[in-house]
């Protein structure tokens, strides 16, 4: 963007207001661009105004990067082209001091170098700067801990140096000396400590000097004592520089103390150690060393060669050009005529030389009138040369501005300003052609106190070295007040609107989720607690009921033990029951987490309400409790999404109670469906408040006038080749059913597991009898080899119907349908793992489209989860990814998308045949409803 | 040149990452993190271009991003690319995705990881924009899908035949007969 400055400065200037406005834009990149442009827009008139504005932004800025950027820009703007636009350095120093109060900036060194630069080069400002630095040093110690972290401690480097070097300006050097020697200094970085130590010595010299003027010598001795006490701390420093300086100075002070005790005046000698002023050396100073008298670099050493020697010309020309500048004043008396003649000749030559870069005429002009050069001793490098003095055309305004900012400095400053102005006026007259503004600036060398010593380096404002052709802002020397040509207007950038709508409430999502987690946890805990209570209760009631069914139970349990390989000890079972929900809910919370990523407002809302409010918690609890209630008929259906172990426990308990509670079943149905809804919430399938329709995986196996059989098939997690078929037998007649025998014709692929010792065609005895109207469940284990295909097994149930007068032998044929779905086990999957799985590329894809599906999306998901044993990995709006795993470890991934009535299901699985069958089954599920 | 294409969701979870310049894994993660922090803080109504983070190339680089529903599409480009051009390219890319996976959503990017990469390769390769015509891109992708399907169809044929045979309900026929493995195959063929 700053390229524009170079080429079309005018058009940029005209938009100054706009650019200043852009600083307030909320878009950070716009602000940064505006800052970029601002850099080139400052003038003496508006610098303070702009910087003031930037300072406000610094206070407001929230991001450290932007704040750092602002800081560097402020410094850049102020220091550009040798502080050309700064009219009041006190103001600048106070700005710098203000900037040090920024927290967390990385640019401490930048501020520090500016402070040093200004303090050294602007003599008039030193007293003020030193005072500021002294307070800064005091404060620095309060903030040390803070400062060390954020790099602003570099500032104390500058502060210490300035205080030490210009200690004569200090009002209370003793206090500053103490501040420098505080033990806390030892926590600063080594190079800063070194400066502290060195400058403490300088201060010490100053203090001694002032104290020796007094007749009382004890004060001076106390000062030495202070040094001797404090310095050993630095002698121990790990930093070599600090150590060396500290031990040198310590020895010195000890010696001084000795002398003091002999009443010898040492102050003079001590301060002589640090006598002499340090002047900055300009990068170009070397070039400007005056030529010693008698040396005429223009004179030919040998006879001039032929004029056509163009090769030498360029270097020579450059060299001679510089040399003239310095030698000229010296030679004025010597042979002015001769020199003038030569210069004419050389200019002629240069004009003819195409390689010569012509110096701007002004550079020569300025030098012609340089009066100060003669006073410079030859050896000294720094020159006091004419300086640009910032003009103060509007200084009254500035004074006003500044008064607002810093009241304390007002009186003092006003004086200075006036003085400045006066001298400026008197000095005006020398000009330099860099622009309309700067015309007023140039004064010849004279003693304006603020600026005289500003910079002996770079002394030639119009020196062509100063004019960097690459400087993008050079072009900005433009009168802002000039009207702008219409063609120069900047185009206003506009954005293309993002089309996709962002769903509301998404913004704070991350936070909500974060805050939710703990809440949810507490909710969960509560739930668990309650569950445990319930479990206890349940145990009690169970015990009561047990007595009747005692025999039965034992038999059942034996059978179950054989089948399911589960520990049957009740208490253990219960403790597991109590445990398991915890683990599932832990999974659930993970799932919830991913689900809540989905920008469904109701989703997060609901989660939040559940977590926060008591009542919903209670609801959930009751829902969960219902699930685990042993007297809940068919609650096994609902439990299946939990671990199968858990479920089996339930079933056992259920059996114990079922007969008694049978009549209640219908009442329970409604609650039961609620329970189903809540259950799926736990599984992360459904978040909406709408209750889900009740669902059951049990389907009819066979039915006649005596008995009804419903069954459900589930995979066995532990054994990849086993499925468990749970069959509920319901006695429909008024007679007693007994001696039930369940037999299935094995196929190649699947076999009924029979007790050891029985033949392959023997039936299994159903381990209970059914009184009239009673139902009970039995489970049978099948072994399957290949699970990629669905299959049907034929079987028969034989039983004896016994009533008071007779007993008949009955038979019922049935067909067990092993679907591929029944080999799937609900397995939660994290989205990372899910992505990785899909990334692997091992999976074959297939897809399915369902038309005319009317149910809400969450019902649809719940259905797939429930009937087909999937779990939701992630859900976003009406799109969801799901995962399941078969008992043999095949991964099945679904991507379900719904739009209107069309549902498309993309599926991937490592076993294409199985996938095809699962999809067919899903299709069938939805065609039924 | 396009240096990187990053797609992540509102929570900073990367969904598709493509670097056209070598970065170490750690560096890539840092870049993603930094970019997400830069982009996610921005309002929807602010400029879609921003100066690049410090990690990927510094000041010469720009981030051009668009925010669709739950996803951020971020292109890191150097100064030789036109911002508006890239912005339009993002639009083309997203529309192409939408055409290929009707009603595209974040999860498609995970689920059809491979295809998304194919599509991206049709649009950008080696950091250079190849094709901006959506129809052209979609046509290429379709051709590819068709090829894939025909190959899959061939290789799946034997499996299908086998499963058809298996699917026949064998136990129905030989009732009460002690069937060995060999015996079973004979009656199974009889229906044919």
PDB file of N, CA, C and O in Angstrom, chain A residues 26-27 29 33 495-499 502 506 594 599 747-748 789-790 792 831-832 834 849 874 876 879-881 893 895 897 899 906 908, chain B residues 10-11 13 15 42-47 49 51 66-67 69-70 88 91 101-103 105-108 110-112 114 163 167 169 171 181:
ATOM      1  N   UNK A  26     -12.733  -1.372  12.556  1.00  0.00           N
ATOM      2  CA  UNK A  26     -12.566  -2.558  13.403  1.00  0.00           C
ATOM      3  C   UNK A  26     -11.769  -3.645  12.708  1.00  0.00           C
ATOM      4  O   UNK A  26     -11.336  -4.600  13.337  1.00  0.00           O
ATOM      5  N   UNK A  27     -11.597  -3.484  11.439  1.00  0.00           N
ATOM      6  CA  UNK A  27     -10.779  -4.464  10.723  1.00  0.00           C
ATOM      7  C   UNK A  27      -9.307  -4.134  10.924  1.00  0.00           C
ATOM      8  O   UNK A  27      -8.840  -3.057  10.564  1.00  0.00           O
ATOM      9  N   UNK A  29      -6.645  -5.236   9.521  1.00  0.00           N
ATOM     10  CA  UNK A  29      -5.760  -5.030   8.379  1.00  0.00           C
ATOM     11  C   UNK A  29      -5.976  -3.658   7.772  1.00  0.00           C
ATOM     12  O   UNK A  29      -5.043  -3.053   7.251  1.00  0.00           O
ATOM     13  N   UNK A  33      -3.063  -0.819   7.333  1.00  0.00           N
ATOM     14  CA  UNK A  33      -2.808  -0.094   6.080  1.00  0.00           C
ATOM     15  C   UNK A  33      -2.856   1.411   6.318  1.00  0.00           C
ATOM     16  O   UNK A  33      -2.058   2.167   5.777  1.00  0.00           O
ATOM     17  N   UNK A 495     -16.194  -5.035  -0.169  1.00  0.00           N
ATOM     18  CA  UNK A 495     -15.982  -6.478  -0.077  1.00  0.00           C
ATOM     19  C   UNK A 495     -17.112  -7.218  -0.746  1.00  0.00           C
ATOM     20  O   UNK A 495     -18.237  -6.756  -0.790  1.00  0.00           O
ATOM     21  N   UNK A 496     -16.764  -8.357  -1.154  1.00  0.00           N
ATOM     22  CA  UNK A 496     -17.792  -9.227  -1.645  1.00  0.00           C
ATOM     23  C   UNK A 496     -18.415  -9.920  -0.442  1.00  0.00           C
ATOM     24  O   UNK A 496     -17.723 -10.418   0.429  1.00  0.00           O
ATOM     25  N   UNK A 497     -19.683  -9.891  -0.394  1.00  0.00           N
ATOM     26  CA  UNK A 497     -20.333 -10.463   0.775  1.00  0.00           C
ATOM     27  C   UNK A 497     -20.242 -11.973   0.737  1.00  0.00           C
ATOM     28  O   UNK A 497     -20.359 -12.593  -0.306  1.00  0.00           O
ATOM     29  N   UNK A 498     -20.000 -12.509   1.866  1.00  0.00           N
ATOM     30  CA  UNK A 498     -19.977 -13.964   1.930  1.00  0.00           C
ATOM     31  C   UNK A 498     -21.404 -14.468   1.823  1.00  0.00           C
ATOM     32  O   UNK A 498     -22.292 -14.015   2.523  1.00  0.00           O
ATOM     33  N   UNK A 499     -21.608 -15.383   0.927  1.00  0.00           N
ATOM     34  CA  UNK A 499     -22.979 -15.759   0.651  1.00  0.00           C
ATOM     35  C   UNK A 499     -23.581 -16.663   1.695  1.00  0.00           C
ATOM     36  O   UNK A 499     -24.705 -16.483   2.128  1.00  0.00           O
ATOM     37  N   UNK A 502     -24.412 -17.399   8.005  1.00  0.00           N
ATOM     38  CA  UNK A 502     -23.806 -17.942   9.210  1.00  0.00           C
ATOM     39  C   UNK A 502     -24.924 -18.107  10.205  1.00  0.00           C
ATOM     40  O   UNK A 502     -25.710 -17.203  10.428  1.00  0.00           O
ATOM     41  N   UNK A 506     -23.376 -18.852  16.738  1.00  0.00           N
ATOM     42  CA  UNK A 506     -22.221 -19.668  16.474  1.00  0.00           C
ATOM     43  C   UNK A 506     -20.983 -19.060  17.100  1.00  0.00           C
ATOM     44  O   UNK A 506     -20.055 -19.748  17.460  1.00  0.00           O
ATOM     45  N   UNK A 594     -18.579 -32.634  20.535  1.00  0.00           N
ATOM     46  CA  UNK A 594     -18.494 -32.520  19.076  1.00  0.00           C
ATOM     47  C   UNK A 594     -19.813 -32.092  18.496  1.00  0.00           C
ATOM     48  O   UNK A 594     -19.871 -31.344  17.538  1.00  0.00           O
ATOM     49  N   UNK A 599     -23.506 -25.899  14.572  1.00  0.00           N
ATOM     50  CA  UNK A 599     -24.090 -24.604  14.871  1.00  0.00           C
ATOM     51  C   UNK A 599     -25.595 -24.661  14.993  1.00  0.00           C
ATOM     52  O   UNK A 599     -26.298 -23.850  14.422  1.00  0.00           O
ATOM     53  N   UNK A 747     -26.699 -73.659   9.947  1.00  0.00           N
ATOM     54  CA  UNK A 747     -26.212 -73.576   8.567  1.00  0.00           C
ATOM     55  C   UNK A 747     -24.694 -73.656   8.633  1.00  0.00           C
ATOM     56  O   UNK A 747     -24.103 -73.735   9.709  1.00  0.00           O
ATOM     57  N   UNK A 748     -24.115 -73.616   7.474  1.00  0.00           N
ATOM     58  CA  UNK A 748     -22.661 -73.645   7.408  1.00  0.00           C
ATOM     59  C   UNK A 748     -22.049 -72.510   8.192  1.00  0.00           C
ATOM     60  O   UNK A 748     -21.048 -72.644   8.876  1.00  0.00           O
ATOM     61  N   UNK A 789     -22.853 -61.201   5.033  1.00  0.00           N
ATOM     62  CA  UNK A 789     -24.153 -61.427   4.414  1.00  0.00           C
ATOM     63  C   UNK A 789     -25.211 -61.615   5.501  1.00  0.00           C
ATOM     64  O   UNK A 789     -24.943 -62.202   6.534  1.00  0.00           O
ATOM     65  N   UNK A 790     -26.389 -61.146   5.226  1.00  0.00           N
ATOM     66  CA  UNK A 790     -27.473 -61.481   6.143  1.00  0.00           C
ATOM     67  C   UNK A 790     -27.884 -62.924   5.899  1.00  0.00           C
ATOM     68  O   UNK A 790     -27.621 -63.481   4.825  1.00  0.00           O
ATOM     69  N   UNK A 792     -30.863 -66.309   7.050  1.00  0.00           N
ATOM     70  CA  UNK A 792     -32.029 -66.724   7.824  1.00  0.00           C
ATOM     71  C   UNK A 792     -31.811 -68.137   8.317  1.00  0.00           C
ATOM     72  O   UNK A 792     -31.274 -68.975   7.600  1.00  0.00           O
ATOM     73  N   UNK A 831     -13.862 -37.665  16.276  1.00  0.00           N
ATOM     74  CA  UNK A 831     -13.831 -37.181  14.905  1.00  0.00           C
ATOM     75  C   UNK A 831     -12.425 -37.207  14.321  1.00  0.00           C
ATOM     76  O   UNK A 831     -12.247 -37.363  13.126  1.00  0.00           O
ATOM     77  N   UNK A 832     -11.420 -37.086  15.164  1.00  0.00           N
ATOM     78  CA  UNK A 832     -10.054 -37.179  14.642  1.00  0.00           C
ATOM     79  C   UNK A 832      -9.784 -38.569  14.089  1.00  0.00           C
ATOM     80  O   UNK A 832      -9.288 -38.733  12.983  1.00  0.00           O
ATOM     81  N   UNK A 834     -11.928 -40.621  13.235  1.00  0.00           N
ATOM     82  CA  UNK A 834     -12.821 -40.820  12.102  1.00  0.00           C
ATOM     83  C   UNK A 834     -12.194 -40.255  10.832  1.00  0.00           C
ATOM     84  O   UNK A 834     -12.165 -40.923   9.783  1.00  0.00           O
ATOM     85  N   UNK A 849     -29.976 -43.320  -1.594  1.00  0.00           N
ATOM     86  CA  UNK A 849     -30.815 -42.124  -1.542  1.00  0.00           C
ATOM     87  C   UNK A 849     -32.209 -42.521  -1.104  1.00  0.00           C
ATOM     88  O   UNK A 849     -32.794 -43.457  -1.643  1.00  0.00           O
ATOM     89  N   UNK A 874     -20.158 -36.617  14.279  1.00  0.00           N
ATOM     90  CA  UNK A 874     -20.316 -35.171  14.277  1.00  0.00           C
ATOM     91  C   UNK A 874     -21.612 -34.846  13.582  1.00  0.00           C
ATOM     92  O   UNK A 874     -22.025 -35.545  12.669  1.00  0.00           O
ATOM     93  N   UNK A 876     -23.631 -31.496  11.867  1.00  0.00           N
ATOM     94  CA  UNK A 876     -23.656 -30.091  11.523  1.00  0.00           C
ATOM     95  C   UNK A 876     -24.939 -29.842  10.764  1.00  0.00           C
ATOM     96  O   UNK A 876     -25.143 -30.415   9.690  1.00  0.00           O
ATOM     97  N   UNK A 879     -26.688 -32.485   8.539  1.00  0.00           N
ATOM     98  CA  UNK A 879     -25.668 -33.343   7.962  1.00  0.00           C
ATOM     99  C   UNK A 879     -24.954 -33.997   9.137  1.00  0.00           C
ATOM    100  O   UNK A 879     -24.685 -33.348  10.134  1.00  0.00           O
ATOM    101  N   UNK A 880     -24.726 -35.260   8.998  1.00  0.00           N
ATOM    102  CA  UNK A 880     -24.134 -35.913  10.147  1.00  0.00           C
ATOM    103  C   UNK A 880     -23.251 -37.056   9.698  1.00  0.00           C
ATOM    104  O   UNK A 880     -23.541 -37.730   8.711  1.00  0.00           O
ATOM    105  N   UNK A 881     -22.169 -37.242  10.405  1.00  0.00           N
ATOM    106  CA  UNK A 881     -21.346 -38.407  10.114  1.00  0.00           C
ATOM    107  C   UNK A 881     -21.536 -39.411  11.243  1.00  0.00           C
ATOM    108  O   UNK A 881     -21.650 -39.039  12.402  1.00  0.00           O
ATOM    109  N   UNK A 893     -18.720 -46.365   8.011  1.00  0.00           N
ATOM    110  CA  UNK A 893     -18.886 -44.935   8.187  1.00  0.00           C
ATOM    111  C   UNK A 893     -20.041 -44.459   7.321  1.00  0.00           C
ATOM    112  O   UNK A 893     -20.161 -44.880   6.172  1.00  0.00           O
ATOM    113  N   UNK A 895     -22.312 -40.982   6.010  1.00  0.00           N
ATOM    114  CA  UNK A 895     -22.510 -39.542   5.973  1.00  0.00           C
ATOM    115  C   UNK A 895     -23.952 -39.327   5.559  1.00  0.00           C
ATOM    116  O   UNK A 895     -24.337 -39.667   4.443  1.00  0.00           O
ATOM    117  N   UNK A 897     -27.083 -36.951   4.879  1.00  0.00           N
ATOM    118  CA  UNK A 897     -27.446 -35.560   4.598  1.00  0.00           C
ATOM    119  C   UNK A 897     -28.917 -35.512   4.257  1.00  0.00           C
ATOM    120  O   UNK A 897     -29.424 -36.358   3.536  1.00  0.00           O
ATOM    121  N   UNK A 899     -32.015 -33.044   2.856  1.00  0.00           N
ATOM    122  CA  UNK A 899     -32.486 -31.758   2.355  1.00  0.00           C
ATOM    123  C   UNK A 899     -33.928 -31.976   1.922  1.00  0.00           C
ATOM    124  O   UNK A 899     -34.200 -32.762   1.026  1.00  0.00           O
ATOM    125  N   UNK A 906     -24.205 -41.460   2.231  1.00  0.00           N
ATOM    126  CA  UNK A 906     -22.965 -41.976   1.661  1.00  0.00           C
ATOM    127  C   UNK A 906     -22.355 -42.883   2.700  1.00  0.00           C
ATOM    128  O   UNK A 906     -22.331 -42.547   3.877  1.00  0.00           O
ATOM    129  N   UNK A 908     -19.184 -45.753   3.719  1.00  0.00           N
ATOM    130  CA  UNK A 908     -17.887 -46.342   3.401  1.00  0.00           C
ATOM    131  C   UNK A 908     -17.609 -47.461   4.390  1.00  0.00           C
ATOM    132  O   UNK A 908     -17.922 -47.345   5.579  1.00  0.00           O
TER     133      UNK A 908
ATOM    134  N   UNK B  10     -15.066 -23.470  12.366  1.00  0.00           N
ATOM    135  CA  UNK B  10     -15.146 -22.332  13.279  1.00  0.00           C
ATOM    136  C   UNK B  10     -14.354 -22.547  14.542  1.00  0.00           C
ATOM    137  O   UNK B  10     -14.103 -21.613  15.279  1.00  0.00           O
ATOM    138  N   UNK B  11     -14.008 -23.772  14.796  1.00  0.00           N
ATOM    139  CA  UNK B  11     -13.297 -24.060  16.036  1.00  0.00           C
ATOM    140  C   UNK B  11     -11.816 -24.309  15.791  1.00  0.00           C
ATOM    141  O   UNK B  11     -11.113 -24.751  16.674  1.00  0.00           O
ATOM    142  N   UNK B  13     -10.527 -26.483  13.777  1.00  0.00           N
ATOM    143  CA  UNK B  13     -10.193 -27.863  13.460  1.00  0.00           C
ATOM    144  C   UNK B  13      -9.903 -27.954  11.974  1.00  0.00           C
ATOM    145  O   UNK B  13     -10.778 -27.678  11.162  1.00  0.00           O
ATOM    146  N   UNK B  15      -9.689 -29.073   8.327  1.00  0.00           N
ATOM    147  CA  UNK B  15     -10.461 -30.017   7.535  1.00  0.00           C
ATOM    148  C   UNK B  15      -9.744 -30.379   6.254  1.00  0.00           C
ATOM    149  O   UNK B  15      -9.917 -31.474   5.736  1.00  0.00           O
ATOM    150  N   UNK B  42     -12.047 -12.069  13.111  1.00  0.00           N
ATOM    151  CA  UNK B  42     -12.564 -11.005  12.254  1.00  0.00           C
ATOM    152  C   UNK B  42     -14.065 -11.140  12.057  1.00  0.00           C
ATOM    153  O   UNK B  42     -14.593 -12.233  11.936  1.00  0.00           O
ATOM    154  N   UNK B  43     -14.677  -9.996  12.013  1.00  0.00           N
ATOM    155  CA  UNK B  43     -16.114  -9.967  11.785  1.00  0.00           C
ATOM    156  C   UNK B  43     -16.429 -10.422  10.369  1.00  0.00           C
ATOM    157  O   UNK B  43     -15.552 -10.479   9.517  1.00  0.00           O
ATOM    158  N   UNK B  44     -17.699 -10.692  10.161  1.00  0.00           N
ATOM    159  CA  UNK B  44     -18.080 -11.111   8.826  1.00  0.00           C
ATOM    160  C   UNK B  44     -18.084  -9.960   7.832  1.00  0.00           C
ATOM    161  O   UNK B  44     -17.976 -10.174   6.637  1.00  0.00           O
ATOM    162  N   UNK B  45     -18.207  -8.766   8.345  1.00  0.00           N
ATOM    163  CA  UNK B  45     -18.318  -7.652   7.415  1.00  0.00           C
ATOM    164  C   UNK B  45     -17.015  -6.893   7.231  1.00  0.00           C
ATOM    165  O   UNK B  45     -17.008  -5.779   6.757  1.00  0.00           O
ATOM    166  N   UNK B  46     -15.926  -7.500   7.619  1.00  0.00           N
ATOM    167  CA  UNK B  46     -14.663  -6.819   7.376  1.00  0.00           C
ATOM    168  C   UNK B  46     -13.995  -7.416   6.150  1.00  0.00           C
ATOM    169  O   UNK B  46     -14.480  -8.378   5.560  1.00  0.00           O
ATOM    170  N   UNK B  47     -12.907  -6.806   5.799  1.00  0.00           N
ATOM    171  CA  UNK B  47     -12.217  -7.166   4.555  1.00  0.00           C
ATOM    172  C   UNK B  47     -11.788  -8.636   4.561  1.00  0.00           C
ATOM    173  O   UNK B  47     -11.409  -9.178   5.588  1.00  0.00           O
ATOM    174  N   UNK B  49      -9.299  -9.799   2.912  1.00  0.00           N
ATOM    175  CA  UNK B  49      -7.856  -9.936   2.718  1.00  0.00           C
ATOM    176  C   UNK B  49      -7.172  -9.449   3.971  1.00  0.00           C
ATOM    177  O   UNK B  49      -7.601  -8.476   4.566  1.00  0.00           O
ATOM    178  N   UNK B  51      -3.072  -9.098   5.787  1.00  0.00           N
ATOM    179  CA  UNK B  51      -1.646  -9.337   5.678  1.00  0.00           C
ATOM    180  C   UNK B  51      -1.336 -10.647   6.373  1.00  0.00           C
ATOM    181  O   UNK B  51      -1.909 -10.943   7.407  1.00  0.00           O
ATOM    182  N   UNK B  66     -12.501 -16.782   3.018  1.00  0.00           N
ATOM    183  CA  UNK B  66     -13.957 -16.624   3.029  1.00  0.00           C
ATOM    184  C   UNK B  66     -14.517 -17.534   4.077  1.00  0.00           C
ATOM    185  O   UNK B  66     -13.978 -18.597   4.349  1.00  0.00           O
ATOM    186  N   UNK B  67     -15.605 -17.104   4.602  1.00  0.00           N
ATOM    187  CA  UNK B  67     -16.219 -17.859   5.686  1.00  0.00           C
ATOM    188  C   UNK B  67     -17.564 -18.374   5.209  1.00  0.00           C
ATOM    189  O   UNK B  67     -18.446 -17.605   4.870  1.00  0.00           O
ATOM    190  N   UNK B  69     -20.660 -20.693   6.316  1.00  0.00           N
ATOM    191  CA  UNK B  69     -21.318 -21.431   7.398  1.00  0.00           C
ATOM    192  C   UNK B  69     -20.337 -21.819   8.493  1.00  0.00           C
ATOM    193  O   UNK B  69     -19.958 -21.000   9.314  1.00  0.00           O
ATOM    194  N   UNK B  70     -19.857 -23.027   8.459  1.00  0.00           N
ATOM    195  CA  UNK B  70     -18.992 -23.452   9.556  1.00  0.00           C
ATOM    196  C   UNK B  70     -17.528 -23.511   9.156  1.00  0.00           C
ATOM    197  O   UNK B  70     -16.701 -23.895   9.968  1.00  0.00           O
ATOM    198  N   UNK B  88     -12.396 -15.048  -5.852  1.00  0.00           N
ATOM    199  CA  UNK B  88     -13.319 -15.690  -6.784  1.00  0.00           C
ATOM    200  C   UNK B  88     -13.002 -17.169  -6.924  1.00  0.00           C
ATOM    201  O   UNK B  88     -13.896 -17.996  -7.073  1.00  0.00           O
ATOM    202  N   UNK B  91     -14.606 -19.064  -4.308  1.00  0.00           N
ATOM    203  CA  UNK B  91     -16.017 -19.243  -4.621  1.00  0.00           C
ATOM    204  C   UNK B  91     -16.195 -20.388  -5.623  1.00  0.00           C
ATOM    205  O   UNK B  91     -17.065 -21.241  -5.463  1.00  0.00           O
ATOM    206  N   UNK B 101     -20.775 -32.762  -4.352  1.00  0.00           N
ATOM    207  CA  UNK B 101     -21.448 -33.444  -3.242  1.00  0.00           C
ATOM    208  C   UNK B 101     -22.682 -32.634  -2.926  1.00  0.00           C
ATOM    209  O   UNK B 101     -22.684 -31.911  -1.961  1.00  0.00           O
ATOM    210  N   UNK B 102     -23.689 -32.754  -3.656  1.00  0.00           N
ATOM    211  CA  UNK B 102     -24.830 -31.868  -3.504  1.00  0.00           C
ATOM    212  C   UNK B 102     -25.011 -31.435  -2.051  1.00  0.00           C
ATOM    213  O   UNK B 102     -25.005 -32.260  -1.137  1.00  0.00           O
ATOM    214  N   UNK B 103     -25.193 -30.149  -1.907  1.00  0.00           N
ATOM    215  CA  UNK B 103     -25.417 -29.628  -0.565  1.00  0.00           C
ATOM    216  C   UNK B 103     -24.195 -29.850   0.327  1.00  0.00           C
ATOM    217  O   UNK B 103     -24.288 -30.411   1.404  1.00  0.00           O
ATOM    218  N   UNK B 105     -21.251 -29.925   2.840  1.00  0.00           N
ATOM    219  CA  UNK B 105     -21.156 -29.474   4.222  1.00  0.00           C
ATOM    220  C   UNK B 105     -19.799 -29.903   4.754  1.00  0.00           C
ATOM    221  O   UNK B 105     -19.081 -30.655   4.114  1.00  0.00           O
ATOM    222  N   UNK B 106     -19.495 -29.390   5.896  1.00  0.00           N
ATOM    223  CA  UNK B 106     -18.181 -29.617   6.481  1.00  0.00           C
ATOM    224  C   UNK B 106     -17.811 -31.091   6.504  1.00  0.00           C
ATOM    225  O   UNK B 106     -16.670 -31.475   6.237  1.00  0.00           O
ATOM    226  N   UNK B 107     -18.803 -31.912   6.798  1.00  0.00           N
ATOM    227  CA  UNK B 107     -18.497 -33.330   6.982  1.00  0.00           C
ATOM    228  C   UNK B 107     -18.132 -34.010   5.659  1.00  0.00           C
ATOM    229  O   UNK B 107     -17.449 -35.032   5.653  1.00  0.00           O
ATOM    230  N   UNK B 108     -18.581 -33.404   4.562  1.00  0.00           N
ATOM    231  CA  UNK B 108     -18.188 -33.963   3.273  1.00  0.00           C
ATOM    232  C   UNK B 108     -16.682 -33.942   3.106  1.00  0.00           C
ATOM    233  O   UNK B 108     -16.102 -34.835   2.496  1.00  0.00           O
ATOM    234  N   UNK B 110     -14.491 -34.371   5.232  1.00  0.00           N
ATOM    235  CA  UNK B 110     -13.854 -35.491   5.920  1.00  0.00           C
ATOM    236  C   UNK B 110     -14.218 -36.783   5.212  1.00  0.00           C
ATOM    237  O   UNK B 110     -13.372 -37.637   4.977  1.00  0.00           O
ATOM    238  N   UNK B 111     -15.477 -36.864   4.897  1.00  0.00           N
ATOM    239  CA  UNK B 111     -15.952 -38.135   4.375  1.00  0.00           C
ATOM    240  C   UNK B 111     -15.401 -38.413   2.984  1.00  0.00           C
ATOM    241  O   UNK B 111     -15.051 -39.540   2.662  1.00  0.00           O
ATOM    242  N   UNK B 112     -15.346 -37.384   2.191  1.00  0.00           N
ATOM    243  CA  UNK B 112     -14.840 -37.583   0.829  1.00  0.00           C
ATOM    244  C   UNK B 112     -13.491 -36.914   0.679  1.00  0.00           C
ATOM    245  O   UNK B 112     -13.252 -36.206  -0.302  1.00  0.00           O
ATOM    246  N   UNK B 114     -10.704 -37.897  -0.244  1.00  0.00           N
ATOM    247  CA  UNK B 114     -10.008 -38.177  -1.503  1.00  0.00           C
ATOM    248  C   UNK B 114     -10.560 -37.318  -2.626  1.00  0.00           C
ATOM    249  O   UNK B 114      -9.810 -36.685  -3.372  1.00  0.00           O
ATOM    250  N   UNK B 163     -21.574 -63.860  -3.101  1.00  0.00           N
ATOM    251  CA  UNK B 163     -22.538 -63.561  -2.049  1.00  0.00           C
ATOM    252  C   UNK B 163     -23.935 -64.011  -2.437  1.00  0.00           C
ATOM    253  O   UNK B 163     -24.719 -64.413  -1.580  1.00  0.00           O
ATOM    254  N   UNK B 167     -26.114 -66.412  -0.212  1.00  0.00           N
ATOM    255  CA  UNK B 167     -27.340 -65.842   0.302  1.00  0.00           C
ATOM    256  C   UNK B 167     -28.508 -66.818   0.265  1.00  0.00           C
ATOM    257  O   UNK B 167     -29.489 -66.656   0.966  1.00  0.00           O
ATOM    258  N   UNK B 169     -30.813 -69.664   1.014  1.00  0.00           N
ATOM    259  CA  UNK B 169     -31.008 -70.231   2.330  1.00  0.00           C
ATOM    260  C   UNK B 169     -30.855 -71.739   2.299  1.00  0.00           C
ATOM    261  O   UNK B 169     -31.780 -72.485   2.037  1.00  0.00           O
ATOM    262  N   UNK B 171     -30.154 -74.132   4.555  1.00  0.00           N
ATOM    263  CA  UNK B 171     -30.714 -75.118   5.481  1.00  0.00           C
ATOM    264  C   UNK B 171     -32.144 -75.505   5.148  1.00  0.00           C
ATOM    265  O   UNK B 171     -32.631 -76.536   5.600  1.00  0.00           O
ATOM    266  N   UNK B 181     -19.661 -80.585   4.653  1.00  0.00           N
ATOM    267  CA  UNK B 181     -19.364 -79.406   3.836  1.00  0.00           C
ATOM    268  C   UNK B 181     -19.576 -79.676   2.361  1.00  0.00           C
ATOM    269  O   UNK B 181     -19.987 -78.808   1.602  1.00  0.00           O
TER     270      UNK B 181
END
